[in-house]
PDB file of C-alpha atoms in Angstrom:
ATOM      1  CA  LYS R 175      63.507  74.919  61.240  1.00 72.00           C
ATOM      2  CA  ASP R 176      64.875  77.190  64.087  1.00 89.00           C
ATOM      3  CA  PHE R 177      62.773  79.417  66.175  1.00 95.00           C
ATOM      4  CA  LYS R 178      63.427  82.184  68.507  1.00 96.00           C
ATOM      5  CA  PHE R 179      61.503  80.614  71.217  1.00 96.00           C
ATOM      6  CA  PRO R 180      61.980  77.242  72.884  1.00 95.00           C
ATOM      7  CA  VAL R 181      59.592  74.833  71.345  1.00 96.00           C
ATOM      8  CA  HIS R 182      59.539  72.871  74.730  1.00 96.00           C
ATOM      9  CA  ARG R 183      60.463  73.806  78.130  1.00 95.00           C
ATOM     10  CA  ALA R 184      60.308  72.211  81.536  1.00 96.00           C
ATOM     11  CA  THR R 185      59.916  75.193  83.696  1.00 97.00           C
ATOM     12  CA  LEU R 186      58.156  78.749  83.374  1.00 98.00           C
ATOM     13  CA  TYR R 187      60.001  81.855  82.338  1.00 98.00           C
ATOM     14  CA  THR R 188      61.373  84.247  84.600  1.00 98.00           C
ATOM     15  CA  ALA R 189      61.686  87.978  84.020  1.00 97.00           C
ATOM     16  CA  GLU R 190      65.588  87.643  84.041  1.00 97.00           C
ATOM     17  CA  GLU R 191      65.203  85.204  81.076  1.00 97.00           C
ATOM     18  CA  LEU R 192      62.675  87.280  78.994  1.00 98.00           C
ATOM     19  CA  PHE R 193      64.464  90.511  79.494  1.00 97.00           C
ATOM     20  CA  HIS R 194      68.056  89.394  79.406  1.00 96.00           C
ATOM     21  CA  GLY R 195      70.082  91.984  77.882  1.00 93.00           C
ATOM     22  CA  LEU R 196      68.033  94.910  79.039  1.00 96.00           C
ATOM     23  CA  ASP R 197      70.289  97.994  79.783  1.00 97.00           C
ATOM     24  CA  LEU R 198      68.903 100.722  82.204  1.00 96.00           C
ATOM     25  CA  GLY R 199      71.021 103.170  80.342  1.00 95.00           C
ATOM     26  CA  ASN R 200      69.551 102.484  76.882  1.00 97.00           C
ATOM     27  CA  LEU R 201      65.711 102.481  76.190  1.00 95.00           C
ATOM     28  CA  GLU R 202      66.177 100.946  72.867  1.00 96.00           C
ATOM     29  CA  SER R 203      67.637  97.656  74.693  1.00 97.00           C
ATOM     30  CA  ARG R 204      64.097  96.617  75.169  1.00 95.00           C
ATOM     31  CA  TYR R 205      63.823  95.592  71.573  1.00 95.00           C
ATOM     32  CA  ARG R 206      67.009  93.364  71.909  1.00 96.00           C
ATOM     33  CA  THR R 207      65.510  91.074  74.767  1.00 97.00           C
ATOM     34  CA  LEU R 208      64.180  87.724  74.195  1.00 97.00           C
ATOM     35  CA  ASP R 209      60.607  88.773  74.985  1.00 97.00           C
ATOM     36  CA  HIS R 210      60.577  91.335  72.102  1.00 97.00           C
ATOM     37  CA  ILE R 211      62.481  89.294  69.566  1.00 97.00           C
ATOM     38  CA  VAL R 212      59.991  86.333  69.949  1.00 97.00           C
ATOM     39  CA  PHE R 213      57.181  88.907  69.463  1.00 97.00           C
ATOM     40  CA  GLU R 214      58.764  90.137  66.274  1.00 96.00           C
ATOM     41  CA  GLU R 215      59.119  86.570  64.906  1.00 96.00           C
ATOM     42  CA  TYR R 216      55.500  86.038  66.008  1.00 95.00           C
ATOM     43  CA  GLU R 217      54.206  88.978  63.984  1.00 94.00           C
ATOM     44  CA  ALA R 218      56.439  88.239  60.913  1.00 93.00           C
ATOM     45  CA  SER R 219      55.304  84.689  60.714  1.00 91.00           C
ATOM     46  CA  GLY R 220      51.529  85.420  60.751  1.00 88.00           C
ATOM     47  CA  ARG R 221      50.516  85.684  64.319  1.00 85.00           C
ATOM     48  CA  ASP R 222      47.348  83.347  65.006  1.00 74.00           C
ATOM     49  CA  ASP R 223      46.726  82.519  61.290  1.00 69.00           C
ATOM     50  CA  SER R 224      50.223  81.315  60.133  1.00 74.00           C
ATOM     51  CA  ASP R 225      50.325  79.409  56.763  1.00 78.00           C
ATOM     52  CA  SER R 226      53.156  77.177  58.109  1.00 89.00           C
ATOM     53  CA  ILE R 227      52.225  73.956  59.844  1.00 92.00           C
ATOM     54  CA  LEU R 228      55.607  73.810  61.417  1.00 93.00           C
ATOM     55  CA  VAL R 229      55.140  77.163  62.937  1.00 94.00           C
ATOM     56  CA  THR R 230      51.603  76.420  64.178  1.00 93.00           C
ATOM     57  CA  LEU R 231      52.864  73.057  65.635  1.00 94.00           C
ATOM     58  CA  ALA R 232      55.809  74.590  67.382  1.00 95.00           C
ATOM     59  CA  ARG R 233      53.650  77.253  69.072  1.00 96.00           C
ATOM     60  CA  ARG R 234      51.101  74.494  70.199  1.00 95.00           C
ATOM     61  CA  LEU R 235      53.931  72.531  71.571  1.00 97.00           C
ATOM     62  CA  HIS R 236      55.507  75.441  73.355  1.00 97.00           C
ATOM     63  CA  ASP R 237      52.178  76.456  74.880  1.00 97.00           C
ATOM     64  CA  HIS R 238      51.470  72.596  75.978  1.00 97.00           C
ATOM     65  CA  SER R 239      54.805  72.690  77.787  1.00 97.00           C
ATOM     66  CA  ILE R 240      53.994  76.184  79.551  1.00 97.00           C
ATOM     67  CA  THR R 241      50.582  74.370  80.747  1.00 97.00           C
ATOM     68  CA  GLU R 242      52.500  71.383  82.064  1.00 97.00           C
ATOM     69  CA  ALA R 243      54.970  73.672  83.975  1.00 97.00           C
ATOM     70  CA  LEU R 244      52.247  75.675  85.304  1.00 97.00           C
ATOM     71  CA  LYS R 245      50.593  72.694  86.592  1.00 95.00           C
ATOM     72  CA  SER R 246      53.536  71.714  88.720  1.00 93.00           C
ATOM     73  CA  MET R 247      53.681  75.086  90.321  1.00 95.00           C
ATOM     74  CA  LEU R 248      49.901  75.094  91.287  1.00 96.00           C
ATOM     75  CA  THR R 249      49.627  71.545  93.046  1.00 94.00           C
ATOM     76  CA  GLY R 250      48.251  72.163  96.770  1.00 95.00           C
ATOM     77  CA  ARG R 251      48.151  75.953  96.321  1.00 97.00           C
ATOM     78  CA  LYS R 252      45.434  78.435  97.293  1.00 98.00           C
ATOM     79  CA  ILE R 253      45.175  80.449  94.214  1.00 98.00           C
ATOM     80  CA  VAL R 254      43.614  83.961  93.776  1.00 98.00           C
ATOM     81  CA  ALA R 255      43.500  85.790  90.567  1.00 98.00           C
ATOM     82  CA  ILE R 256      43.261  89.518  90.086  1.00 98.00           C
ATOM     83  CA  MET R 257      41.924  90.986  86.882  1.00 98.00           C
ATOM     84  CA  GLY R 258      41.682  94.478  85.664  1.00 97.00           C
ATOM     85  CA  GLY R 259      42.559  96.963  82.918  1.00 96.00           C
ATOM     86  CA  HIS R 260      46.025  97.224  81.358  1.00 96.00           C
ATOM     87  CA  GLY R 261      45.475 100.982  81.231  1.00 95.00           C
ATOM     88  CA  LEU R 262      45.500 101.685  85.298  1.00 97.00           C
ATOM     89  CA  GLU R 263      48.331 103.888  85.685  1.00 97.00           C
ATOM     90  CA  ARG R 264      50.784 103.495  88.388  1.00 97.00           C
ATOM     91  CA  ARG R 265      49.916 107.014  89.935  1.00 96.00           C
ATOM     92  CA  ASN R 266      46.323 105.932  89.957  1.00 97.00           C
ATOM     93  CA  PRO R 267      44.895 105.357  93.677  1.00 97.00           C
ATOM     94  CA  VAL R 268      43.363 102.159  92.523  1.00 98.00           C
ATOM     95  CA  TYR R 269      46.593 100.819  91.244  1.00 98.00           C
ATOM     96  CA  ARG R 270      47.954 101.291  94.971  1.00 98.00           C
ATOM     97  CA  GLU R 271      44.768  99.551  96.291  1.00 98.00           C
ATOM     98  CA  VAL R 272      45.153  96.555  94.127  1.00 98.00           C
ATOM     99  CA  ALA R 273      48.755  96.381  95.282  1.00 98.00           C
ATOM    100  CA  LYS R 274      47.768  96.586  98.933  1.00 98.00           C
ATOM    101  CA  LEU R 275      45.266  93.906  98.361  1.00 98.00           C
ATOM    102  CA  SER R 276      47.697  91.491  96.522  1.00 98.00           C
ATOM    103  CA  ARG R 277      50.210  92.153  99.346  1.00 98.00           C
ATOM    104  CA  LEU R 278      47.735  91.143 102.113  1.00 98.00           C
ATOM    105  CA  LEU R 279      46.467  88.018 100.331  1.00 98.00           C
ATOM    106  CA  SER R 280      50.107  86.806  99.676  1.00 98.00           C
ATOM    107  CA  ARG R 281      50.836  87.330 103.442  1.00 98.00           C
ATOM    108  CA  GLU R 282      47.641  85.072 104.043  1.00 98.00           C
ATOM    109  CA  GLY R 283      49.211  82.225 101.970  1.00 98.00           C
ATOM    110  CA  PHE R 284      47.419  82.727  98.688  1.00 98.00           C
ATOM    111  CA  LEU R 285      49.423  82.405  95.467  1.00 98.00           C
ATOM    112  CA  MET R 286      48.480  85.461  93.257  1.00 98.00           C
ATOM    113  CA  VAL R 287      48.140  85.068  89.416  1.00 98.00           C
ATOM    114  CA  SER R 288      47.108  87.724  86.949  1.00 98.00           C
ATOM    115  CA  GLY R 289      47.325  88.307  83.297  1.00 97.00           C
ATOM    116  CA  GLY R 290      50.853  89.229  83.598  1.00 97.00           C
ATOM    117  CA  GLY R 291      50.660  92.587  81.851  1.00 97.00           C
ATOM    118  CA  PRO R 292      50.790  96.319  82.932  1.00 97.00           C
ATOM    119  CA  GLY R 293      48.102  98.218  84.863  1.00 97.00           C
ATOM    120  CA  ALA R 294      46.335  96.315  87.552  1.00 98.00           C
ATOM    121  CA  MET R 295      47.943  93.111  86.457  1.00 98.00           C
ATOM    122  CA  GLU R 296      51.380  94.692  87.249  1.00 98.00           C
ATOM    123  CA  ALA R 297      50.006  95.951  90.627  1.00 98.00           C
ATOM    124  CA  THR R 298      49.092  92.272  91.472  1.00 98.00           C
ATOM    125  CA  HIS R 299      52.644  91.178  91.166  1.00 98.00           C
ATOM    126  CA  VAL R 300      54.061  94.411  93.032  1.00 98.00           C
ATOM    127  CA  GLY R 301      51.771  93.335  96.021  1.00 98.00           C
ATOM    128  CA  ALA R 302      53.160  89.938  96.022  1.00 98.00           C
ATOM    129  CA  TYR R 303      56.665  90.944  95.506  1.00 98.00           C
ATOM    130  CA  PHE R 304      56.618  93.312  98.384  1.00 98.00           C
ATOM    131  CA  SER R 305      54.614  90.828 100.728  1.00 98.00           C
ATOM    132  CA  THR R 306      57.504  90.343 103.290  1.00 98.00           C
ATOM    133  CA  ARG R 307      58.312  94.116 103.279  1.00 98.00           C
ATOM    134  CA  THR R 308      56.510  96.936 104.780  1.00 98.00           C
ATOM    135  CA  GLU R 309      53.596  98.534 103.078  1.00 98.00           C
ATOM    136  CA  ALA R 310      55.521 101.873 103.269  1.00 98.00           C
ATOM    137  CA  GLU R 311      58.383 100.295 101.309  1.00 98.00           C
ATOM    138  CA  MET R 312      55.925  99.091  98.560  1.00 98.00           C
ATOM    139  CA  LEU R 313      54.222 102.483  98.224  1.00 98.00           C
ATOM    140  CA  SER R 314      57.555 104.233  98.012  1.00 98.00           C
ATOM    141  CA  ALA R 315      58.544 101.863  95.233  1.00 98.00           C
ATOM    142  CA  ILE R 316      55.274 102.566  93.575  1.00 98.00           C
ATOM    143  CA  GLU R 317      56.040 106.224  93.738  1.00 98.00           C
ATOM    144  CA  LEU R 318      59.308 105.864  92.317  1.00 97.00           C
ATOM    145  CA  MET R 319      57.803 104.245  89.044  1.00 97.00           C
ATOM    146  CA  SER R 320      55.002 106.730  88.968  1.00 96.00           C
ATOM    147  CA  ASP R 321      56.753 109.861  87.479  1.00 91.00           C
ATOM    148  CA  ARG R 322      56.411 109.390  83.653  1.00 90.00           C
ATOM    149  CA  PRO R 323      57.407 111.510  80.685  1.00 88.00           C
ATOM    150  CA  HIS R 324      53.835 111.517  79.222  1.00 85.00           C
ATOM    151  CA  ALA R 325      55.056 110.533  75.800  1.00 87.00           C
ATOM    152  CA  VAL R 326      51.762 109.025  75.320  1.00 90.00           C
ATOM    153  CA  GLY R 327      48.228 109.696  76.344  1.00 89.00           C
ATOM    154  CA  ALA R 328      46.381 108.695  79.471  1.00 89.00           C
ATOM    155  CA  ASN R 329      45.875 105.126  80.208  1.00 90.00           C
ATOM    156  CA  LYS R 330      48.624 104.221  77.834  1.00 92.00           C
ATOM    157  CA  GLU R 331      51.508 104.371  80.265  1.00 94.00           C
ATOM    158  CA  PHE R 332      52.856 100.909  79.275  1.00 93.00           C
ATOM    159  CA  ALA R 333      53.490 102.488  75.864  1.00 93.00           C
ATOM    160  CA  ASP R 334      56.047 105.087  77.446  1.00 93.00           C
ATOM    161  CA  PRO R 335      59.603 104.195  76.340  1.00 90.00           C
ATOM    162  CA  ASP R 336      60.722 103.997  79.939  1.00 94.00           C
ATOM    163  CA  TRP R 337      57.744 101.934  81.323  1.00 96.00           C
ATOM    164  CA  LEU R 338      59.788  98.713  81.397  1.00 96.00           C
ATOM    165  CA  HIS R 339      62.971 100.507  82.593  1.00 96.00           C
ATOM    166  CA  ARG R 340      61.337 102.279  85.496  1.00 97.00           C
ATOM    167  CA  ALA R 341      60.038  98.950  86.829  1.00 98.00           C
ATOM    168  CA  TRP R 342      63.449  97.123  86.481  1.00 97.00           C
ATOM    169  CA  SER R 343      65.231  99.839  88.331  1.00 97.00           C
ATOM    170  CA  VAL R 344      62.787  99.641  91.229  1.00 98.00           C
ATOM    171  CA  ARG R 345      63.139  95.800  91.099  1.00 97.00           C
ATOM    172  CA  GLN R 346      67.072  96.104  91.481  1.00 97.00           C
ATOM    173  CA  ARG R 347      66.517  98.623  94.244  1.00 98.00           C
ATOM    174  CA  PHE R 348      64.219  96.338  96.127  1.00 98.00           C
ATOM    175  CA  PRO R 349      65.351  92.895  95.580  1.00 98.00           C
ATOM    176  CA  ILE R 350      63.393  89.946  97.274  1.00 98.00           C
ATOM    177  CA  PRO R 351      64.970  89.530 100.605  1.00 97.00           C
ATOM    178  CA  THR R 352      67.243  86.332 100.882  1.00 98.00           C
ATOM    179  CA  GLY R 353      65.051  83.389 102.274  1.00 98.00           C
ATOM    180  CA  ASP R 354      61.786  84.997 101.176  1.00 98.00           C
ATOM    181  CA  GLU R 355      61.564  83.776  97.756  1.00 97.00           C
ATOM    182  CA  ALA R 356      58.538  81.382  98.306  1.00 97.00           C
ATOM    183  CA  ALA R 357      56.667  83.932 100.117  1.00 98.00           C
ATOM    184  CA  CYS R 358      57.001  86.421  97.312  1.00 98.00           C
ATOM    185  CA  GLN R 359      56.017  84.195  94.521  1.00 98.00           C
ATOM    186  CA  SER R 360      53.424  85.181  92.019  1.00 98.00           C
ATOM    187  CA  ILE R 361      52.571  83.831  88.472  1.00 98.00           C
ATOM    188  CA  GLY R 362      51.922  86.281  85.415  1.00 98.00           C
ATOM    189  CA  ILE R 363      50.170  84.510  82.555  1.00 98.00           C
ATOM    190  CA  PRO R 364      50.595  86.936  79.500  1.00 97.00           C
ATOM    191  CA  THR R 365      50.472  86.490  75.696  1.00 97.00           C
ATOM    192  CA  TRP R 366      52.347  87.257  72.737  1.00 97.00           C
ATOM    193  CA  ALA R 367      49.095  88.210  71.138  1.00 94.00           C
ATOM    194  CA  TYR R 368      49.480  91.485  73.250  1.00 92.00           C
ATOM    195  CA  GLY R 369      53.069  91.516  72.820  1.00 91.00           C
ATOM    196  CA  HIS R 370      53.402  95.212  72.484  1.00 90.00           C
ATOM    197  CA  GLU R 371      52.624  95.222  76.338  1.00 91.00           C
ATOM    198  CA  PRO R 372      55.683  94.114  78.102  1.00 90.00           C
ATOM    199  CA  PRO R 373      55.135  91.488  80.817  1.00 94.00           C
ATOM    200  CA  ALA R 374      55.104  92.588  84.443  1.00 96.00           C
ATOM    201  CA  VAL R 375      58.726  92.122  85.695  1.00 98.00           C
ATOM    202  CA  PHE R 376      57.498  91.646  89.298  1.00 98.00           C
ATOM    203  CA  ALA R 377      56.001  88.364  88.620  1.00 98.00           C
ATOM    204  CA  THR R 378      58.565  85.643  89.837  1.00 98.00           C
ATOM    205  CA  HIS R 379      57.219  83.191  87.417  1.00 98.00           C
ATOM    206  CA  ILE R 380      55.899  84.047  83.815  1.00 98.00           C
ATOM    207  CA  ALA R 381      53.572  81.477  81.868  1.00 98.00           C
ATOM    208  CA  LYS R 382      53.684  83.289  78.655  1.00 98.00           C
ATOM    209  CA  TYR R 383      51.660  81.859  75.870  1.00 97.00           C
ATOM    210  CA  PHE R 384      50.911  82.306  72.141  1.00 96.00           C
ATOM    211  CA  ALA R 385      47.298  81.355  72.222  1.00 94.00           C
ATOM    212  CA  ASN R 386      45.500  84.086  74.175  1.00 92.00           C
ATOM    213  CA  SER R 387      42.158  81.831  74.185  1.00 89.00           C
ATOM    214  CA  VAL R 388      44.063  79.006  76.162  1.00 91.00           C
ATOM    215  CA  ARG R 389      45.700  81.521  78.347  1.00 93.00           C
ATOM    216  CA  GLU R 390      42.574  83.417  79.274  1.00 90.00           C
ATOM    217  CA  ASP R 391      40.467  80.159  79.801  1.00 89.00           C
ATOM    218  CA  GLY R 392      43.228  78.651  81.825  1.00 91.00           C
ATOM    219  CA  LEU R 393      43.894  81.677  83.908  1.00 93.00           C
ATOM    220  CA  LEU R 394      40.273  81.822  85.313  1.00 94.00           C
ATOM    221  CA  LEU R 395      40.089  77.917  85.696  1.00 95.00           C
ATOM    222  CA  ILE R 396      43.230  77.815  88.030  1.00 97.00           C
ATOM    223  CA  ALA R 397      41.868  80.273  90.517  1.00 97.00           C
ATOM    224  CA  ASN R 398      40.460  77.803  92.833  1.00 97.00           C
ATOM    225  CA  HIS R 399      39.867  80.329  95.718  1.00 98.00           C
ATOM    226  CA  GLY R 400      38.313  83.127  93.625  1.00 98.00           C
ATOM    227  CA  VAL R 401      38.920  86.038  91.240  1.00 98.00           C
ATOM    228  CA  VAL R 402      38.949  89.768  92.053  1.00 98.00           C
ATOM    229  CA  PHE R 403      37.914  92.152  89.255  1.00 98.00           C
ATOM    230  CA  ALA R 404      39.342  95.560  89.549  1.00 98.00           C
ATOM    231  CA  PRO R 405      38.172  98.424  86.933  1.00 98.00           C
ATOM    232  CA  GLY R 406      38.779  97.566  83.386  1.00 97.00           C
ATOM    233  CA  SER R 407      37.138  97.580  80.124  1.00 95.00           C
ATOM    234  CA  ALA R 408      36.190  95.203  77.359  1.00 95.00           C
ATOM    235  CA  GLY R 409      38.735  92.475  78.334  1.00 94.00           C
ATOM    236  CA  THR R 410      37.834  92.604  81.962  1.00 97.00           C
ATOM    237  CA  ILE R 411      34.144  92.470  81.439  1.00 97.00           C
ATOM    238  CA  GLN R 412      34.634  89.470  79.094  1.00 96.00           C
ATOM    239  CA  GLU R 413      36.488  87.772  82.016  1.00 96.00           C
ATOM    240  CA  ILE R 414      33.632  88.477  84.352  1.00 98.00           C
ATOM    241  CA  PHE R 415      31.203  86.700  82.488  1.00 97.00           C
ATOM    242  CA  GLN R 416      33.648  84.008  81.332  1.00 96.00           C
ATOM    243  CA  ASP R 417      34.367  83.195  85.180  1.00 97.00           C
ATOM    244  CA  ALA R 418      30.516  83.465  85.973  1.00 97.00           C
ATOM    245  CA  CYS R 419      29.917  80.878  83.190  1.00 96.00           C
ATOM    246  CA  GLN R 420      32.480  78.581  84.693  1.00 96.00           C
ATOM    247  CA  ASN R 421      30.927  79.035  88.083  1.00 97.00           C
ATOM    248  CA  HIS R 422      27.276  78.582  86.789  1.00 96.00           C
ATOM    249  CA  TYR R 423      28.184  75.281  85.321  1.00 96.00           C
ATOM    250  CA  PHE R 424      30.770  74.247  87.711  1.00 96.00           C
ATOM    251  CA  VAL R 425      33.352  73.876  85.016  1.00 94.00           C
ATOM    252  CA  ALA R 426      36.490  74.203  87.306  1.00 91.00           C
ATOM    253  CA  ASN R 427      36.798  70.735  88.888  1.00 89.00           C
ATOM    254  CA  GLY R 428      33.164  70.646  89.841  1.00 95.00           C
ATOM    255  CA  GLN R 429      33.540  73.645  92.031  1.00 96.00           C
ATOM    256  CA  CYS R 430      32.523  77.391  92.087  1.00 97.00           C
ATOM    257  CA  SER R 431      34.603  79.989  93.720  1.00 98.00           C
ATOM    258  CA  PRO R 432      34.241  83.663  94.814  1.00 98.00           C
ATOM    259  CA  MET R 433      33.861  86.470  92.337  1.00 98.00           C
ATOM    260  CA  ILE R 434      34.370  89.915  93.911  1.00 98.00           C
ATOM    261  CA  LEU R 435      33.967  93.071  92.012  1.00 98.00           C
ATOM    262  CA  PHE R 436      36.342  95.716  93.396  1.00 98.00           C
ATOM    263  CA  GLY R 437      34.996  99.296  92.933  1.00 98.00           C
ATOM    264  CA  ARG R 438      31.346  99.815  93.627  1.00 98.00           C
ATOM    265  CA  LYS R 439      30.825 102.986  91.691  1.00 98.00           C
ATOM    266  CA  TYR R 440      32.900 101.636  88.659  1.00 98.00           C
ATOM    267  CA  TRP R 441      30.937  98.449  88.535  1.00 98.00           C
ATOM    268  CA  THR R 442      27.489 100.011  89.058  1.00 98.00           C
ATOM    269  CA  GLU R 443      27.638 103.271  87.328  1.00 98.00           C
ATOM    270  CA  VAL R 444      30.812 103.530  84.879  1.00 98.00           C
ATOM    271  CA  LYS R 445      30.576 100.144  83.636  1.00 98.00           C
ATOM    272  CA  PRO R 446      27.259  98.546  85.290  1.00 98.00           C
ATOM    273  CA  VAL R 447      28.095  95.087  85.012  1.00 98.00           C
ATOM    274  CA  TRP R 448      27.029  94.364  88.750  1.00 98.00           C
ATOM    275  CA  PRO R 449      23.047  94.641  88.093  1.00 98.00           C
ATOM    276  CA  LEU R 450      23.242  91.909  85.317  1.00 98.00           C
ATOM    277  CA  LEU R 451      25.826  89.692  87.084  1.00 98.00           C
ATOM    278  CA  SER R 452      23.947  89.565  90.656  1.00 97.00           C
ATOM    279  CA  HIS R 453      20.607  88.917  88.551  1.00 97.00           C
ATOM    280  CA  LEU R 454      22.314  86.222  86.626  1.00 97.00           C
ATOM    281  CA  ALA R 455      23.702  84.580  89.828  1.00 97.00           C
ATOM    282  CA  GLU R 456      20.181  84.632  91.628  1.00 95.00           C
ATOM    283  CA  ASP R 457      19.475  81.174  92.970  1.00 93.00           C
ATOM    284  CA  GLN R 458      22.741  79.896  91.747  1.00 96.00           C
ATOM    285  CA  ARG R 459      25.362  78.533  94.330  1.00 96.00           C
ATOM    286  CA  TYR R 460      27.997  81.067  93.327  1.00 97.00           C
ATOM    287  CA  GLY R 461      25.500  83.874  93.979  1.00 97.00           C
ATOM    288  CA  GLU R 462      26.376  83.307  97.861  1.00 97.00           C
ATOM    289  CA  ILE R 463      30.055  84.065  97.106  1.00 98.00           C
ATOM    290  CA  LEU R 464      29.397  86.870  94.800  1.00 98.00           C
ATOM    291  CA  ALA R 465      30.347  90.437  96.140  1.00 98.00           C
ATOM    292  CA  ILE R 466      30.896  94.014  95.232  1.00 98.00           C
ATOM    293  CA  THR R 467      33.077  96.100  97.615  1.00 98.00           C
ATOM    294  CA  ASP R 468      35.433  99.142  97.708  1.00 98.00           C
ATOM    295  CA  SER R 469      37.389  97.664 100.832  1.00 98.00           C
ATOM    296  CA  VAL R 470      40.670  95.971 100.544  1.00 98.00           C
ATOM    297  CA  GLU R 471      39.840  94.441 104.081  1.00 98.00           C
ATOM    298  CA  THR R 472      36.540  93.163 103.019  1.00 98.00           C
ATOM    299  CA  VAL R 473      37.949  91.273  99.978  1.00 98.00           C
ATOM    300  CA  VAL R 474      40.634  89.622 102.177  1.00 98.00           C
ATOM    301  CA  ARG R 475      37.917  88.593 104.838  1.00 98.00           C
ATOM    302  CA  LYS R 476      35.615  87.048 102.235  1.00 98.00           C
ATOM    303  CA  LEU R 477      38.236  85.183 100.480  1.00 98.00           C
ATOM    304  CA  LEU R 478      39.616  83.866 103.792  1.00 98.00           C
ATOM    305  CA  SER R 479      36.180  82.735 104.896  1.00 98.00           C
ATOM    306  CA  TYR R 480      35.605  80.712 101.617  1.00 98.00           C
ATOM    307  CA  ARG R 481      35.177  76.990 102.127  1.00 97.00           C
ATOM    308  CA  PRO R 482      35.690  75.096  98.773  1.00 96.00           C
ATOM    309  CA  ASP R 483      34.020  71.901 100.229  1.00 96.00           C
ATOM    310  CA  LEU R 484      30.722  73.871 100.421  1.00 96.00           C
ATOM    311  CA  TYR R 485      30.686  74.806  96.804  1.00 97.00           C
ATOM    312  CA  ARG R 486      31.256  71.419  95.066  1.00 95.00           C
ATOM    313  CA  LEU R 487      28.823  69.478  92.947  1.00 92.00           C
TER     314      LEU R 487
END
């Protein structure tokens, strides 16, 4: 059987590959890209409950090859993940703060990863993408993407017809400077389970999965130097306690790593996760590297001071 996706591949995807054929002058061209064609096939053939063993096996082989390709990129790297809501709009000040944070962490040598979608995830890759440019250039680029047509309601910006086109236009206007490719690397890890949300085009490498469970668990496991949790809803809260469980039982290679909740009021009042999380971490090793803050600089300082050798079994 022929599939629209490569059953086995040796490397991760790139935005150029997933969005080949995107035409900035034609909003409908989004639906002719490889990314969307694979999503349509995924839905038509049964999503996660396909009756076809051929389809199921092909997807598993694809995801296995993505995991293997991802491993080869992570060896020897200090990896930080940023989690957060897909509904965070580009005009929101928190989006800019996440981008600033990711830019500073990239400049400190961390490899930034995220769930690879819109909102806080996209901001993560914007920061890494602009890590060798000035902060002012990055903020001007974000401003160019922030003016939207309001075709959909608040916190659904990714559903605007030109969401992808605005990002791609900025990407063309601000290419990664020659020679800075390694310094501007970041990895997005999205899934076709949320295929209606286009992947963040500022990620230089994209590990796109069919199985969301494999993708989420793996994303947290690879963040060997910590996870930052920007404001988000059900998905982000699930990830917070999934990461806490990994730290609680030293699941990630016998190591626990920092968890930083970014947004004190949000995580204590709007979605009051902090009281339960901090109580859960009492008398646990990872409780020493658990933090909540509103400060980008504090996040950077805490992640730089982390010593993995002190937090192993």
